[in-house]
Coordinates of C-alpha atoms in Angstrom, one line a residue:
M27 CA 0.0 -0.1 0.2
G28 CA 2.5 2.2 0.8
G29 CA 4.4 1.5 -2.5
W30 CA 1.3 2.3 -4.4
Y31 CA 0.4 5.6 -2.5
A32 CA 4.1 6.5 -2.7
E33 CA 4.0 6.3 -7.4
A34 CA 0.5 7.9 -6.9
L35 CA 1.8 10.8 -5.0
E36 CA 5.2 10.9 -7.2
K37 CA 3.1 11.4 -10.3
R38 CA 0.9 14.4 -8.3
A39 CA 4.5 16.0 -7.2
T40 CA 5.7 15.4 -11.1
A41 CA 2.4 17.5 -12.5
A42 CA 3.0 20.1 -9.4
A43 CA 6.8 20.8 -10.6
A44 CA 5.5 21.1 -14.0
A45 CA 3.3 23.2 -12.7
A46 CA 5.8 25.4 -11.3
A47 CA 7.9 25.3 -13.7
D48 CA 5.2 26.6 -16.0
A49 CA 4.3 29.5 -13.5
A50 CA 9.0 30.3 -13.9
A51 CA 8.6 30.4 -17.4
A52 CA 5.6 33.2 -17.2
A53 CA 7.7 35.1 -14.6
A54 CA 10.6 34.7 -17.1
A55 CA 8.2 36.0 -19.9
A56 CA 7.4 38.5 -17.8
A57 CA 10.7 40.4 -16.8
D58 CA 11.8 39.9 -20.4
A59 CA 8.8 41.4 -21.7
A60 CA 9.6 44.5 -18.9
A61 CA 12.9 45.0 -19.8
A62 CA 11.9 45.0 -23.5
A63 CA 9.1 47.8 -22.9
V64 CA 11.6 50.3 -23.8
S65 CA 13.3 50.0 -27.3
P66 CA 17.1 50.6 -27.7
D67 CA 16.2 53.7 -29.4
G68 CA 14.7 55.3 -26.5
R69 CA 11.2 55.1 -27.8
S70 CA 8.2 53.2 -24.9
N71 CA 7.0 50.1 -26.4
G72 CA 3.3 50.1 -25.6
G73 CA 3.1 46.2 -27.4
A74 CA 5.9 45.3 -25.2
A75 CA 4.6 46.8 -21.9
A76 CA 0.6 45.2 -22.4
T77 CA 2.8 41.7 -23.0
A78 CA 4.6 42.6 -19.7
A79 CA 1.5 43.0 -18.3
A80 CA -0.3 40.2 -19.4
A81 CA 2.2 37.7 -18.5
A82 CA 2.6 39.1 -15.0
A83 CA -1.1 38.5 -14.7
A84 CA -0.6 35.1 -16.0
A85 CA 2.0 34.3 -13.5
T86 CA 0.3 35.2 -10.7
P87 CA -2.2 32.7 -10.7
H88 CA 0.4 29.9 -10.6
A89 CA 2.2 31.5 -7.9
L90 CA -0.4 32.6 -6.1
G91 CA -3.3 30.1 -6.3
V92 CA -1.3 27.4 -4.6
S93 CA -3.0 28.3 -1.2
D94 CA -6.8 28.1 -2.3
D95 CA -5.9 24.2 -3.3
L96 CA -4.6 23.4 0.1
E97 CA -7.0 25.4 1.7
I98 CA -9.9 22.9 0.2
N99 CA -7.9 19.6 0.6
L100 CA -7.5 21.2 4.7
K101 CA -11.3 21.7 4.5
N102 CA -12.1 18.3 3.3
S103 CA -10.0 16.4 5.7
P104 CA -11.3 14.9 8.5
N105 CA -9.5 16.6 10.9
A106 CA -9.9 19.7 9.8
N107 CA -11.0 21.6 12.7
S108 CA -8.1 20.7 14.6
E109 CA -5.8 23.7 15.8
M110 CA -2.8 22.7 13.9
Q111 CA -4.5 22.6 10.8
Q112 CA -6.1 26.4 11.4
Q113 CA -2.9 27.5 12.2
Q114 CA -1.5 26.3 8.7
L115 CA -4.6 27.5 7.2
Q116 CA -3.9 31.2 8.7
Q117 CA -0.4 31.3 7.9
Q118 CA -1.2 30.0 4.0
Q119 CA -3.7 32.9 4.0
Q120 CA -1.1 34.9 5.4
Q121 CA 1.6 33.8 2.9
Q122 CA -1.1 34.6 0.0
Q123 CA -2.2 38.0 1.0
Q124 CA 1.6 38.8 1.1
Q125 CA 2.3 37.7 -2.4
Q126 CA -0.4 39.9 -3.5
H127 CA 0.5 42.7 -2.2
E128 CA 4.2 42.2 -3.7
Q129 CA 2.6 41.5 -7.0
Q130 CA 0.7 44.8 -6.8
Q131 CA 3.5 46.8 -5.9
L132 CA 5.4 45.1 -8.9
R133 CA 3.3 45.9 -11.8
Q134 CA 2.7 49.3 -9.6
L135 CA 6.3 49.7 -9.9
H136 CA 6.6 48.8 -13.6
G137 CA 3.9 50.6 -15.0
R138 CA 5.5 53.5 -13.2
A139 CA 8.6 52.9 -15.1
V140 CA 6.9 53.0 -18.4
R141 CA 4.8 56.0 -17.6
D142 CA 8.4 57.2 -16.5
S143 CA 10.5 56.6 -19.6
R144 CA 7.8 58.0 -22.1
P145 CA 8.7 61.8 -21.6
K146 CA 12.1 60.6 -21.6
A147 CA 11.8 58.6 -24.4
A148 CA 9.9 61.3 -26.0
A149 CA 12.3 64.2 -25.3
A150 CA 15.1 62.0 -27.0
A151 CA 13.4 61.4 -29.9
A152 CA 12.5 65.5 -29.9
A153 CA 16.3 66.0 -29.5
A154 CA 17.0 63.7 -31.9
A155 CA 14.6 65.0 -34.9
A156 CA 15.6 68.8 -34.3
A157 CA 19.3 67.9 -34.9
A158 CA 18.6 66.3 -38.1
Q159 CA 16.3 68.8 -39.2
W160 CA 19.2 71.1 -38.3
C161 CA 22.2 69.2 -39.7
P162 CA 21.0 69.7 -43.4
A163 CA 20.2 73.5 -43.1
A164 CA 24.2 73.9 -41.6
A165 CA 25.5 71.8 -44.3
A166 CA 24.1 73.6 -46.9
E167 CA 24.8 77.6 -45.5
N168 CA 28.5 76.4 -44.4
G169 CA 28.9 75.3 -48.3
G170 CA 28.1 71.4 -47.8
S171 CA 30.2 71.0 -44.6
K172 CA 29.8 67.3 -43.1
N173 CA 32.0 67.6 -40.0
C174 CA 29.1 69.9 -38.5
C175 CA 26.8 67.1 -39.2
E176 CA 28.7 64.0 -37.9
A177 CA 29.2 66.1 -34.7
N178 CA 25.6 66.9 -34.3
D179 CA 25.0 63.2 -35.4
A180 CA 27.6 61.9 -32.5
A181 CA 25.8 64.2 -29.8
A182 CA 21.9 63.1 -30.7
A183 CA 22.9 59.6 -30.3
A184 CA 24.8 60.1 -27.3
A185 CA 21.5 62.1 -25.8
A186 CA 19.2 59.3 -27.0
A187 CA 21.5 56.5 -25.8
A188 CA 21.7 58.2 -22.2
A189 CA 17.5 58.8 -22.0
A190 CA 17.2 55.1 -23.0
A191 CA 19.4 54.0 -20.5
A192 CA 17.5 56.1 -17.8
A193 CA 14.2 55.3 -19.2
A194 CA 15.1 51.5 -19.0
A195 CA 16.6 51.5 -15.2
P196 CA 13.0 51.4 -13.5
A197 CA 12.0 48.8 -16.1
A198 CA 14.8 46.4 -15.2
A199 CA 14.9 47.0 -11.7
A200 CA 11.2 45.9 -11.6
A201 CA 12.5 43.1 -13.8
N202 CA 15.4 42.2 -11.4
G203 CA 12.4 41.9 -8.6
I204 CA 10.0 39.8 -10.3
E205 CA 13.1 37.3 -10.7
G206 CA 14.2 37.6 -7.0
K207 CA 10.3 36.6 -6.9
E208 CA 11.1 32.9 -8.4
D209 CA 12.7 31.5 -5.3
E210 CA 10.3 32.3 -2.9
I211 CA 7.1 30.8 -5.4
A212 CA 9.4 27.8 -5.8
A213 CA 9.8 27.2 -1.8
F214 CA 6.0 28.3 -1.4
E215 CA 5.6 25.4 -4.1
E216 CA 7.9 22.9 -2.5
K217 CA 6.2 23.6 1.0
R218 CA 2.9 23.3 -0.9
C219 CA 3.5 19.8 -2.2
R220 CA 4.8 18.5 0.9
L221 CA 1.8 19.5 2.8
L222 CA -0.4 18.0 0.3
R223 CA 1.7 14.3 0.4
L224 CA 1.4 14.3 4.4
H225 CA -2.3 15.3 4.2
E226 CA -2.4 12.6 1.5
L227 CA -0.7 9.7 3.2
C228 CA -3.2 10.5 6.5
Q229 CA -5.8 9.7 4.6
G230 CA -4.6 6.5 3.0
A231 CA -4.0 5.5 6.4
V232 CA -7.5 6.1 7.8
Y233 CA -8.7 4.2 5.0
T234 CA -6.4 1.1 5.1
T235 CA -6.5 1.4 8.9
S236 CA -10.7 1.4 8.3
A237 CA -10.4 -1.4 5.9
S238 CA -8.0 -4.1 8.2
V239 CA -10.7 -3.3 10.8
V240 CA -13.6 -4.4 8.9
F241 CA -11.7 -7.6 7.7
L242 CA -10.4 -8.2 11.2
V243 CA -14.3 -8.2 12.5
A244 CA -15.6 -10.4 9.7
A245 CA -12.7 -12.9 10.3
C246 CA -13.6 -12.9 14.0
Y247 CA -17.3 -13.4 13.3
M248 CA -16.3 -16.2 10.8
V249 CA -14.0 -18.0 13.6
S250 CA -16.9 -17.7 16.2
L251 CA -19.6 -18.9 14.3
S252 CA -16.5 -21.9 13.5
L253 CA -16.1 -22.8 17.2
A254 CA -20.0 -22.3 17.9
V255 CA -20.3 -25.2 15.7
L256 CA -17.7 -27.3 17.2
N257 CA -19.1 -26.6 20.3
S258 CA -22.7 -27.6 19.6
V259 CA -21.9 -30.7 18.5
P260 CA -22.2 -33.5 21.3
H261 CA -18.9 -34.6 23.1
E262 CA -18.6 -38.0 21.7
N263 CA -18.7 -36.7 18.2
R264 CA -16.7 -33.6 18.7
F265 CA -13.5 -35.4 17.1
F266 CA -15.4 -36.5 14.1
A267 CA -16.5 -32.9 13.9
N268 CA -13.0 -31.5 13.9
A269 CA -11.7 -33.7 11.8
V270 CA -14.5 -32.6 9.0
C271 CA -13.6 -28.9 9.9
I272 CA -9.9 -29.4 9.2
C273 CA -10.5 -31.5 5.6
Y274 CA -12.3 -28.8 4.5
M275 CA -10.0 -26.0 5.5
H276 CA -7.5 -27.9 4.0
A277 CA -9.5 -28.6 0.8
L278 CA -10.1 -24.8 0.4
G279 CA -7.6 -23.1 2.1
D280 CA -3.6 -24.0 1.7
V281 CA -4.1 -27.1 -0.9
P282 CA -5.3 -25.0 -3.4
S283 CA -3.5 -21.1 -2.4
P284 CA -0.3 -21.7 -4.3
F285 CA -2.3 -21.8 -7.5
F286 CA -4.8 -19.5 -6.9
F287 CA -1.7 -16.9 -6.2
G288 CA 0.2 -18.1 -8.8
W289 CA -2.2 -17.6 -11.3
L290 CA -2.7 -13.9 -9.6
K291 CA 0.9 -13.4 -10.1
D292 CA 0.7 -14.1 -13.8
F293 CA -2.1 -12.3 -14.4
L294 CA -1.4 -9.3 -12.5
A295 CA 2.4 -9.1 -13.7
P296 CA 3.1 -11.5 -16.7
A297 CA 6.6 -9.8 -17.5
C298 CA 7.8 -11.6 -14.0
A299 CA 7.4 -14.9 -14.8
E300 CA 10.9 -15.4 -16.0
L301 CA 14.6 -14.1 -15.0
G302 CA 16.3 -12.0 -17.5
P303 CA 19.6 -13.5 -18.7
D304 CA 21.7 -12.2 -15.9
G305 CA 19.5 -13.9 -12.9
K306 CA 17.6 -10.7 -12.1
A307 CA 14.2 -9.2 -12.9
T308 CA 14.1 -7.2 -16.2
A309 CA 12.7 -4.0 -16.9
E310 CA 9.5 -4.6 -17.7
C311 CA 9.2 -6.9 -14.6
L312 CA 10.1 -4.0 -12.7
Q313 CA 7.4 -1.6 -14.5
Q314 CA 4.9 -4.2 -13.5
S315 CA 5.9 -4.0 -9.7
N316 CA 2.3 -3.3 -8.5
G317 CA 1.2 -6.3 -9.8
L318 CA 3.4 -7.9 -7.6
R319 CA 2.9 -6.0 -4.5
L320 CA -1.2 -6.6 -4.5
T321 CA 0.0 -10.2 -5.0
L322 CA 1.8 -10.0 -1.7
L323 CA -1.2 -8.2 0.0
C324 CA -3.4 -10.9 -1.1
M325 CA -1.4 -13.5 0.2
Y326 CA 0.2 -12.2 3.5
T327 CA -3.7 -10.4 4.4
P328 CA -5.2 -13.5 5.1
I329 CA -3.0 -15.3 7.1
V330 CA -2.6 -12.0 9.5
L331 CA -6.3 -11.8 9.6
M332 CA -6.6 -15.4 10.7
A333 CA -4.0 -14.9 13.2
L334 CA -5.3 -12.3 14.7
S335 CA -9.1 -13.6 14.7
V336 CA -7.5 -16.3 16.5
L337 CA -6.4 -14.8 18.9
A338 CA -9.6 -12.7 19.2
A339 CA -11.3 -16.1 19.4
K340 CA -9.1 -17.2 22.4
S341 CA -9.7 -14.0 24.4
K342 CA -13.4 -14.1 23.8
G343 CA -13.5 -17.7 24.8
K344 CA -11.6 -17.1 28.1
A345 CA -13.9 -14.2 28.6
M346 CA -17.0 -16.8 28.0
L347 CA -15.3 -19.6 30.7
Q348 CA -14.8 -16.6 33.4
Q349 CA -18.7 -16.2 33.4
L350 CA -19.4 -19.7 32.9
Q351 CA -17.7 -20.4 36.1
Q352 CA -18.9 -17.4 38.4
Q353 CA -22.3 -18.7 37.4
Q354 CA -21.1 -22.0 38.4
Q355 CA -19.7 -20.6 41.4
M356 CA -23.2 -18.5 42.3
Q357 CA -25.1 -21.7 41.7
Q358 CA -23.1 -23.2 44.4
Q359 CA -23.7 -20.4 46.8
L360 CA -27.0 -20.7 46.0
Q361 CA -27.1 -24.3 46.7
Q362 CA -25.4 -23.9 49.9
Q363 CA -27.6 -21.6 51.3
Q364 CA -30.7 -23.6 50.5
Q365 CA -29.2 -26.5 52.9
L366 CA -28.8 -24.0 55.4
L367 CA -32.1 -23.0 55.2
Q368 CA -33.5 -26.7 55.2
R369 CA -31.3 -27.1 58.4
D370 CA -32.4 -24.2 60.2
L371 CA -36.1 -25.6 59.2
Q372 CA -35.7 -29.1 60.3
Q373 CA -33.9 -27.3 63.7
Q374 CA -37.4 -25.3 64.0
Q375 CA -39.7 -28.4 63.3
Q376 CA -37.8 -30.0 66.2
L377 CA -38.5 -27.5 69.0
L378 CA -42.2 -27.3 67.8
Q379 CA -42.2 -30.6 68.5
Q380 CA -40.7 -31.0 71.4
R381 CA -42.6 -28.0 73.1
L382 CA -46.1 -29.7 72.0
H383 CA -44.8 -32.9 73.2
P384 CA -42.8 -32.6 76.2
G385 CA -43.0 -35.8 77.7
G386 CA -43.3 -37.9 74.4
T387 CA -40.7 -38.8 71.7
T388 CA -40.1 -36.5 68.7
T389 CA -39.5 -37.9 65.1
T390 CA -37.7 -36.0 62.7
Q391 CA -38.8 -36.1 59.2
P392 CA -36.0 -36.7 56.5

């Protein structure tokens, strides 16, 4: 049972890791879009800003929606009213609120950086346009001189680069802030996976324990019926009844059980019928390990339940024997009391006869 639950939880952990990877990719896309929100020529890119906002909005449910599943699982658990789980739920809600607040701050910072970068980019573009318009006119006035144009072009390019760097600085800071949250999101996802695994293991333990108790009660009932049948047979036929019970137990139990379990193993794990060339289990057999586990469970569960049922029947028989002994003791005490009462009655009769016939002989009744 532990192997089955471990494999199921491993699959769910893999799915959770894939979801975390998707969230990290979405956060990385948001960071790239935020870095590309301002183009290298100093102009604000509205489409990139919109892409960054959409990526951040897509990454937010992956990063912040994990506590909702945990809250649902904790509410559905049979011990959801315990103080420990309530504290865990409160901590998860506080972490969710903190994550939402931080994401809102990051979005506000990114929007502010984009808004601040737009005037600077517009000013740089206006300066570059003015320099570009002034350069041909100055060249015409100076008789086709190109030095002035080259100097103005260099100055305009330097101004545009400085403006672009100043405009991209807030966006880069926002992108770094988003990237810094990836580690926290990954740690939160790992903690959530551990809590979910613990919750599911506890549920599995409850289910398996309940099933074992039900099977144990049924086995005790059957053993009690068998003992009742044996005890209901007269004493002279007790050995014959015991022999019949042993025969049908062997005929229906340990004799056909090897054939049945062999067929069950071949049915559930057909690849494990033979060993590999190296004398070990093959890869196909290892993939069918669930069939071997189920076969072992079917083999050992009846044996354990039978042993426990025999012990329970013995304890019940001891209790019944003690009750029978107590009843016998009570009957003996009642008989003794009746004998004492009869003696007292005989003595009283003798006294009455002596008083009625003081000079005569008295006869006592047996």
